CSV table of C-alpha atoms in Angstrom, one decimal:
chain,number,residue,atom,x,y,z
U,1,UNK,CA,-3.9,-16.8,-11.4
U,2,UNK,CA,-0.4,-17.8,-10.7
U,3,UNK,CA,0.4,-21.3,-9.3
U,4,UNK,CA,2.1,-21.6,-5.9
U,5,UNK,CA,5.4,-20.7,-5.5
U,6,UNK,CA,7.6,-22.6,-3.2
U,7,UNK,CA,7.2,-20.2,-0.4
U,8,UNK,CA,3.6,-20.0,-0.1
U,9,UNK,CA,1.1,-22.6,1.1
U,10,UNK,CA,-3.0,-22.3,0.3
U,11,UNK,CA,-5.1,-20.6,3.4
U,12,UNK,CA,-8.1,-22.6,4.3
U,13,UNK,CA,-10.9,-22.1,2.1
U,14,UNK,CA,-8.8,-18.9,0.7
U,15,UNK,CA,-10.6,-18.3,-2.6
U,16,UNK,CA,-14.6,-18.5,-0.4
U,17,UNK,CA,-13.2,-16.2,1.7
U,18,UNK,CA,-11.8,-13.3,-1.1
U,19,UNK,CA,-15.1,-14.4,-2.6
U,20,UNK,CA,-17.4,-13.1,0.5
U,21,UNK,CA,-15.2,-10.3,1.1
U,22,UNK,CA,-15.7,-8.9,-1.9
U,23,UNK,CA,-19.2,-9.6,-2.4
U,24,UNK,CA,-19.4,-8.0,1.1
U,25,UNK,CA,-17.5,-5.2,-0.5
U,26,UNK,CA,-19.7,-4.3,-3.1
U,27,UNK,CA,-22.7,-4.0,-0.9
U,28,UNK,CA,-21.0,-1.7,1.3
U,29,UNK,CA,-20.2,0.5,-1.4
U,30,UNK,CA,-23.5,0.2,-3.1
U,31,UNK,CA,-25.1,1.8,0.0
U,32,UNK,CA,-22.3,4.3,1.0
U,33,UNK,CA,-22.1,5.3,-2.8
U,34,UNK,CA,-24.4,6.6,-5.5
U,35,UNK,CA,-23.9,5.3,-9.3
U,36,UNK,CA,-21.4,8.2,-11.0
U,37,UNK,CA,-19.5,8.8,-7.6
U,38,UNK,CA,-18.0,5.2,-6.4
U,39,UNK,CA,-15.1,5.9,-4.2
U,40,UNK,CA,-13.0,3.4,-3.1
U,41,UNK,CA,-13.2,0.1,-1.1
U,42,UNK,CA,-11.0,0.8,1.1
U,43,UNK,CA,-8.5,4.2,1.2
U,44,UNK,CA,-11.0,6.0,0.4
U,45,UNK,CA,-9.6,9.5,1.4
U,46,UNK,CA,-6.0,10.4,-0.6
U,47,UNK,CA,-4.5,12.9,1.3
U,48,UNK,CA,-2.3,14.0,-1.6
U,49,UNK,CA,-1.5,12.3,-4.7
U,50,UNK,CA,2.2,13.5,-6.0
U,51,UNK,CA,4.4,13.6,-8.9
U,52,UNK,CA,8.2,11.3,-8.0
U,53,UNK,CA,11.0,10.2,-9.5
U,54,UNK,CA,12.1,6.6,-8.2
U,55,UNK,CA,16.4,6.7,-8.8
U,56,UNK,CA,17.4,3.2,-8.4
U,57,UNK,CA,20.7,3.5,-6.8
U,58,UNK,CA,24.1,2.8,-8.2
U,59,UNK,CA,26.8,-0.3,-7.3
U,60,UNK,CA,24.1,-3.0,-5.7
U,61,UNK,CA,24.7,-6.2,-4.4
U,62,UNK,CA,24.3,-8.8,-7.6
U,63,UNK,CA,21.3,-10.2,-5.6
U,64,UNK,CA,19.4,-7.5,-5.5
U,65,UNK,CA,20.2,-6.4,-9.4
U,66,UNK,CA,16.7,-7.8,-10.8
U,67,UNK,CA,13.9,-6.1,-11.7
U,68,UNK,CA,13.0,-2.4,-11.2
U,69,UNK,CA,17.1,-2.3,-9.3
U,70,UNK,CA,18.7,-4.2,-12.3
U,71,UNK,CA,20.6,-1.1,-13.0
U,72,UNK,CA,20.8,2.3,-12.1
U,73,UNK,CA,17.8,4.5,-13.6
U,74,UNK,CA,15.5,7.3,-12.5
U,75,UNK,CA,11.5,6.1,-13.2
U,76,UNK,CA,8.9,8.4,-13.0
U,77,UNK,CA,5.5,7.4,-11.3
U,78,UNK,CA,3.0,8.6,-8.8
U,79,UNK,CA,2.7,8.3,-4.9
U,80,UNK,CA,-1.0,8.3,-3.9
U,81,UNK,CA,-0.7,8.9,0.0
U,82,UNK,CA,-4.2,7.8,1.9
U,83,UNK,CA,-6.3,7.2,4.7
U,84,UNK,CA,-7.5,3.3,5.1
U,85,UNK,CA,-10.8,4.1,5.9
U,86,UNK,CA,-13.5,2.7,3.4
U,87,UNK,CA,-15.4,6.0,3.8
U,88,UNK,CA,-13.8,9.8,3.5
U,89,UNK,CA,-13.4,10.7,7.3
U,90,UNK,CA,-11.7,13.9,8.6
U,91,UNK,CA,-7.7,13.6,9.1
U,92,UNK,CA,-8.3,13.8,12.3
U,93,UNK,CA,-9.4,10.7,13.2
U,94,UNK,CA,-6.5,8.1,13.6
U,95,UNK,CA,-6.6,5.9,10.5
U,96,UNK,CA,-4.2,3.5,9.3
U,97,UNK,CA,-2.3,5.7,6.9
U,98,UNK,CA,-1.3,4.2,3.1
U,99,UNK,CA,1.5,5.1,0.7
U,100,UNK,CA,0.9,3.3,-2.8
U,101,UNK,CA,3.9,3.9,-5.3
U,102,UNK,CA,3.2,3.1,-8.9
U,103,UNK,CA,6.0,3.3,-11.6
U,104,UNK,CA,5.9,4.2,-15.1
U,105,UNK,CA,7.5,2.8,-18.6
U,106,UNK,CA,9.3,-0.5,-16.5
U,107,UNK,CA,9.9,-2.9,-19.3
U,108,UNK,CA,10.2,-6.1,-18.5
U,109,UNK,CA,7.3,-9.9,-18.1
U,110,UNK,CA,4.4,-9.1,-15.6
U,111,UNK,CA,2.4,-11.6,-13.8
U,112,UNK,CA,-0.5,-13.2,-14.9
U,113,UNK,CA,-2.6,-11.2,-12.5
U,114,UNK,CA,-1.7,-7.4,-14.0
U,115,UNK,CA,-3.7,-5.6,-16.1
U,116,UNK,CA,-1.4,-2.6,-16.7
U,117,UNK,CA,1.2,-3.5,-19.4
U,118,UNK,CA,4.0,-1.3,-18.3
U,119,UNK,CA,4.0,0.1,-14.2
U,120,UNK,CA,5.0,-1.6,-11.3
U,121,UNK,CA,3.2,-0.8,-8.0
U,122,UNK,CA,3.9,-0.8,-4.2
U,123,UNK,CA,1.8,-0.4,-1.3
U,124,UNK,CA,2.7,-0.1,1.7
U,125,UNK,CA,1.1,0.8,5.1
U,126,UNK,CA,2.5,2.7,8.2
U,127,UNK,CA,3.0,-0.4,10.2
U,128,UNK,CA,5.6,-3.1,9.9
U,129,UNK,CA,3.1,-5.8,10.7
U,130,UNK,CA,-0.5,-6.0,10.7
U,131,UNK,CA,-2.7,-8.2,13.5
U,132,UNK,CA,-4.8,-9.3,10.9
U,133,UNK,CA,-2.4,-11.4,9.9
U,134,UNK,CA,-4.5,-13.9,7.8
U,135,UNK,CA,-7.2,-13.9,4.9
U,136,UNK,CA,-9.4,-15.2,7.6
U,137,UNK,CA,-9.1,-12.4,9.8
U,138,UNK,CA,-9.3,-10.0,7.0
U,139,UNK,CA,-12.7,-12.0,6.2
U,140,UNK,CA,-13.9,-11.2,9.6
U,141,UNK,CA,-13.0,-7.4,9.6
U,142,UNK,CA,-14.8,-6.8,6.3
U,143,UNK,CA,-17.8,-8.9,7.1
U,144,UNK,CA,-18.7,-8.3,10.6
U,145,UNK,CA,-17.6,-4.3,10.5
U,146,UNK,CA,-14.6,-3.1,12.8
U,147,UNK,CA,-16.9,-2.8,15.8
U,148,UNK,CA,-18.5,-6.3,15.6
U,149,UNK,CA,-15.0,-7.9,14.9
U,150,UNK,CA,-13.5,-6.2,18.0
U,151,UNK,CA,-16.0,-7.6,19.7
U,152,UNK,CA,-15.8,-11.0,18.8
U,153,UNK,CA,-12.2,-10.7,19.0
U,154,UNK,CA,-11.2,-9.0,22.2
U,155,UNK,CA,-12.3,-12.0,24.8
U,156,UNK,CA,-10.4,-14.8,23.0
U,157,UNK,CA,-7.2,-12.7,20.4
U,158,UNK,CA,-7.1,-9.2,22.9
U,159,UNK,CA,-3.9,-8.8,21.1
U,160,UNK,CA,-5.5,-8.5,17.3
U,161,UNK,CA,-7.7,-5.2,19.0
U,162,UNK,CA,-5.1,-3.8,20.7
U,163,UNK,CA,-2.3,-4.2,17.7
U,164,UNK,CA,-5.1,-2.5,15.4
U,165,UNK,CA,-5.5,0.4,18.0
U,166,UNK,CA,-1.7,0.9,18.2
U,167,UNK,CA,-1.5,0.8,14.2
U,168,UNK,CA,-4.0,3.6,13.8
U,169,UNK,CA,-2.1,7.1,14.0
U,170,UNK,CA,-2.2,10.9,13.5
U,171,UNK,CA,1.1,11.6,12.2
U,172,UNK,CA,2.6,15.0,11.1
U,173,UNK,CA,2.2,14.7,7.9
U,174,UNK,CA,2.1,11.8,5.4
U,175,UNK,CA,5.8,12.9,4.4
U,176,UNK,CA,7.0,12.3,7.8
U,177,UNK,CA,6.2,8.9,8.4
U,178,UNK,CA,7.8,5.3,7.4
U,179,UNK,CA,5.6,3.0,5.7
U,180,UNK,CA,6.4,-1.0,5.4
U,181,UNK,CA,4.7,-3.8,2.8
U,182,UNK,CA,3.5,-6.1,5.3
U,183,UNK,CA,3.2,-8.6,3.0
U,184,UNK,CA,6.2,-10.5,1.1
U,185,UNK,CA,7.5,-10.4,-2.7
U,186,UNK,CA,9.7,-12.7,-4.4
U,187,UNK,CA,13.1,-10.8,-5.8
U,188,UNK,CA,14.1,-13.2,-8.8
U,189,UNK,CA,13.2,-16.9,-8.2
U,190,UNK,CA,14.9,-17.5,-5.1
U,191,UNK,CA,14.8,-14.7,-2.9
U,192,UNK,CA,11.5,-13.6,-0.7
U,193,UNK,CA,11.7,-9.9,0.0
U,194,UNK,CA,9.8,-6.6,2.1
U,195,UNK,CA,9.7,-3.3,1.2
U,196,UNK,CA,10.0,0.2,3.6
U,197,UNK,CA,9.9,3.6,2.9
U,198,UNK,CA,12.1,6.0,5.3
U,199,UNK,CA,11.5,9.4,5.5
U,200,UNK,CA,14.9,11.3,4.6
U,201,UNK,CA,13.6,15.0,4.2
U,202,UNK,CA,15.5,17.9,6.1
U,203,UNK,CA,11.7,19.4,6.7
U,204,UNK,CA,9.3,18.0,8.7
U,205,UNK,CA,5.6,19.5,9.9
U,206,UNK,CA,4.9,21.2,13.1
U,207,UNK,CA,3.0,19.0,15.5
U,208,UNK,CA,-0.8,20.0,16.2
U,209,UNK,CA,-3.1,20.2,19.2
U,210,UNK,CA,-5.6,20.3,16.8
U,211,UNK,CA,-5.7,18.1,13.6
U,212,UNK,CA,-8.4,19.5,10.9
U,213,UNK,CA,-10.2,17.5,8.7
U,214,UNK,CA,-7.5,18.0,6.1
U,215,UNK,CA,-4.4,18.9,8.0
U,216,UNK,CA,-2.3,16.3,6.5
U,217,UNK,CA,-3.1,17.7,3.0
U,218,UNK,CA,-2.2,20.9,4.5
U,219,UNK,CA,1.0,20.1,5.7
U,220,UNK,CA,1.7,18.1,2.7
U,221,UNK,CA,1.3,20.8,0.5
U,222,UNK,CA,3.2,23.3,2.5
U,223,UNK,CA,5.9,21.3,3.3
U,224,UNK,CA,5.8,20.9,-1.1
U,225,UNK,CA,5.8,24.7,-1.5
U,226,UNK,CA,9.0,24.8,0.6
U,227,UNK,CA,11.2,22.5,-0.7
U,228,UNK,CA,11.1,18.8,-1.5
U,229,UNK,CA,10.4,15.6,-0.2
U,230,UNK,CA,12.4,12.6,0.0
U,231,UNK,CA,12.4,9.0,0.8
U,232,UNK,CA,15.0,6.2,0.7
U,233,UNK,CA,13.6,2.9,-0.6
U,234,UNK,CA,14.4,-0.1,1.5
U,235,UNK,CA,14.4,-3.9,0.7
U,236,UNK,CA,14.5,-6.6,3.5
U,237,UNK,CA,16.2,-9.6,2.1
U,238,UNK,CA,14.3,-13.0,3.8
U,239,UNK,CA,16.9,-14.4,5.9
U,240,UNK,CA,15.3,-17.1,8.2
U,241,UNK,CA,11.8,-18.5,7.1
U,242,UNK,CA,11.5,-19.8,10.5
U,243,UNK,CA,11.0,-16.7,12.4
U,244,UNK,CA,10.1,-14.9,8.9
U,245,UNK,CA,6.6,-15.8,7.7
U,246,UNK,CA,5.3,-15.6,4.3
U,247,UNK,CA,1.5,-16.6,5.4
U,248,UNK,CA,1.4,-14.5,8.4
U,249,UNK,CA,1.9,-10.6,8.1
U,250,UNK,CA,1.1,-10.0,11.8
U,251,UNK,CA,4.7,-11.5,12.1
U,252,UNK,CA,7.1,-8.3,11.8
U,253,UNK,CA,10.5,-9.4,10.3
U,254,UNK,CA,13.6,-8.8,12.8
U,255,UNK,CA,15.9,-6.1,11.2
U,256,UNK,CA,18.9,-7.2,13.1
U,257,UNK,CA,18.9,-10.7,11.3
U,258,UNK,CA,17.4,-9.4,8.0
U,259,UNK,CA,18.8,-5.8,7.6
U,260,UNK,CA,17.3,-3.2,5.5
U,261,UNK,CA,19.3,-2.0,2.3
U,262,UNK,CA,18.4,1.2,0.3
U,263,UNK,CA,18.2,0.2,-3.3
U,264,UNK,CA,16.1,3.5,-4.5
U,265,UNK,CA,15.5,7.2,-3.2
U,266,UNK,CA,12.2,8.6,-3.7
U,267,UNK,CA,11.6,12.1,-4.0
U,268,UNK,CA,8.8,14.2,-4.6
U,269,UNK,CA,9.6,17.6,-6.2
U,270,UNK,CA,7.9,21.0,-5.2
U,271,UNK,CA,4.3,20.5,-6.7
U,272,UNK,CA,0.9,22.2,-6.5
U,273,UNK,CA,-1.4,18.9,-6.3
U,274,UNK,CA,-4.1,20.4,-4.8
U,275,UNK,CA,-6.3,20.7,-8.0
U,276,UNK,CA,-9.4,19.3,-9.4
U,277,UNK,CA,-7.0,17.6,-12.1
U,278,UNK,CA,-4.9,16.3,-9.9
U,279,UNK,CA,-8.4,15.0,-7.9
U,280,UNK,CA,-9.8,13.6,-10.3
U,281,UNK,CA,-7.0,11.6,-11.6
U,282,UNK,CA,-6.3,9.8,-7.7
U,283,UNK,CA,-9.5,8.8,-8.6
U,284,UNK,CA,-9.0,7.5,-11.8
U,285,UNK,CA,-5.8,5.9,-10.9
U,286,UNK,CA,-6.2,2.1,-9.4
U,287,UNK,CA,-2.8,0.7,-7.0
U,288,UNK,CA,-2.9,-2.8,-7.4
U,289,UNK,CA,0.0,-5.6,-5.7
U,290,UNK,CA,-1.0,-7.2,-9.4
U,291,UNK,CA,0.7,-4.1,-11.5
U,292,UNK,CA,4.2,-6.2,-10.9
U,293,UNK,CA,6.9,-7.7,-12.7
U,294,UNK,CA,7.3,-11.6,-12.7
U,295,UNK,CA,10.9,-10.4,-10.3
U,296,UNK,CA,8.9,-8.7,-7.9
U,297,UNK,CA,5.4,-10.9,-7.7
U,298,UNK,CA,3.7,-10.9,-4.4
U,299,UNK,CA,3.5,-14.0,-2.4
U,300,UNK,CA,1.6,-15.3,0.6
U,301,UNK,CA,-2.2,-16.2,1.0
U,302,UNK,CA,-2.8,-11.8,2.1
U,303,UNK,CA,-1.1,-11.1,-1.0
U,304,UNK,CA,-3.2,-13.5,-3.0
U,305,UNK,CA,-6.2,-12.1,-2.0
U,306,UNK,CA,-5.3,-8.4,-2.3
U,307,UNK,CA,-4.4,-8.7,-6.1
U,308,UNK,CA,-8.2,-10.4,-6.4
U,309,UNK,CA,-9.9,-7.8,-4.0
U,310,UNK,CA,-8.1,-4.2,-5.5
U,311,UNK,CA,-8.2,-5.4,-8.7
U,312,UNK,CA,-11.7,-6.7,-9.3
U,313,UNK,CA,-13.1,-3.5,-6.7
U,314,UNK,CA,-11.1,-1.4,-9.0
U,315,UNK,CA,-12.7,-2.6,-12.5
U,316,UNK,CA,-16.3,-3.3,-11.1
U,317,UNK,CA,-16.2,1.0,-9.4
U,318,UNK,CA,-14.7,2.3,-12.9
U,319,UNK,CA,-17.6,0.1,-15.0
U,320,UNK,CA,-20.4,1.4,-12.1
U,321,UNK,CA,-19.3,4.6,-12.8
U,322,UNK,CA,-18.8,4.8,-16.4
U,323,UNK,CA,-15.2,5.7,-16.0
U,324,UNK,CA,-12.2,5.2,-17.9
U,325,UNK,CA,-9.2,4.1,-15.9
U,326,UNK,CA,-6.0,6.0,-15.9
U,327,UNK,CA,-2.9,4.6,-15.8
């Protein structure tokens, strides 16, 4: 693992926590899954997994010219949109809603953490902050189970319950919705940075009365068999530390004082990906906050533990399953 950077500070007991939480993990996937058909940990539903090209845009500030923005190229990659659910669950019920990005053929030094010699990944959520703002919160969510941790929760942190309820949602479609990192990145040595996706297509889906169990695939793919999709790629530079956490995602940054700026458009081109190729290789795939440059390395204790969590769920459901990993 990485040392510390300057920015981050070591959560209480961090590394028994990720420890339980994934041991936790694997038990709950041993009983919801049989050997030969392990789905995922958590986002265990992709509503559509798409072909993009990432076209870092031209004439950036110096400070922002490191990394995947250093200059102006078009990458190709994948965009594995999702439900956060550990367990498939119809569209229809509000879920917090996922959109992991993961770039091919980057060059450049990863982090000790990454396992994939040549992508860059980001995952992001459809929330600009999350309640469980801590590794110890997180702990309790994934031990306990959602119900038990409301519970426990509501009399003493009402706001952690009702922030969760607000975050879950039954959008349009997966194209029609912004998604945010939640948790921080560096940007070079000295800059600490979030990332946001904006929705910048001319289409948009029709709203529902009733949502399907796979009406966001659905829309997704219709919207796809119209025309394109597109995104502008947004970085939030760290501009105050005081009022802008590393440690605590439940802590949304203000935009006013930290301003977005597009650095990248995404666009997903008019695709059939509603095949059993396509399937199977969201499957294969594994998003990880560890498949980073050292420019772009993920900071803060939620950080920490999701490179440890994704990547080690990841590696122990491919070997359970006798299946190679695709990258």
């Amino acid at each position: 693992m990485s040392a510390l950077t300057p920015y981050e500070t070591l959560e209480p007991d961090e590394d028994k926590l990720v420890a339980e939480m994934i041991e936790a993990m694997h038990k709950q996937q041993e009983q919801d899954y049989p050997p030969g058909a392990t789905g995922r940990a958590a986002h265990a539903k992709h509503t559509g997994l798409v072909k993009i090209t990432f076209a870092v845009e031209p004439d950036l500030p110096a400070n922002l010219r490191i990394g995947v923005f250093a200059q102006p190229h078009t990458y190709e990659g994948w965009l594995r949109f999702s439900s956060g659910n550990g367990k498939p669950q119809s569209d229809g019920v509000k879920d917090l809603r996922g959109a992991a990005i993961k770039l091919h053929d980057v060059p450049g030094e990863r982090i000790p953490e990454s396992d994939e010699p040549t992508t860059q990944d980001f995952i992001l959520l459809n929330t600009p902050a999350i309640p469980l703002g801590t590794v110890k919160l997180f702990h309790g969510v994934i031990t306990l189970g959602q119900a038990k941790f409301a519970a426990k929760m509501l009399p003493t942190h009402p706001h952690v319950v009702t922030g969760l309820a607000k975050a879950v949602i039954t959008p349009t479609s997966p194209a029609d919705i912004p998604y945010w990192s939640n948790t921080a990145s560096l940007l070079g040595p000295d800059q600490v940075v979030k990332y946001v996706l904006l929705p910048t297509s001319t289409y948009t889906s029709p709203k529902r009365e009733k949502h399907e169990d796979y009406y966001l695939s659905d829309h997704l793919q219709e919207h796809l068999s119209q025309t394109q999709a597109t995104f502008d790629f947004m970085v939030q530079v760290r501009t105050d530390p005081d009022t802008m956490p590393v440690e605590d995602i439940a802590v949304r940054w203000d935009e006013e004082k930290a301003p977005l700026v597009k650095v990248a458009t995404v666009t997903i081109t008019q695709q059939d990906f509603r095949t059993a190729e396509r399937n199977q290789l969201a499957e294969e795939l594994a998003f990880s906050l560890s498949h980073s440059l050292q420019e772009h390395r993920p900071i803060g204790a939620v950080a920490r533990a999701r490179m440890r969590i994704y990547s080690g769920m990841a590696a122990w459901r491919h070997k359970r399953d006798h299946r190679t990993k695709s990258i």
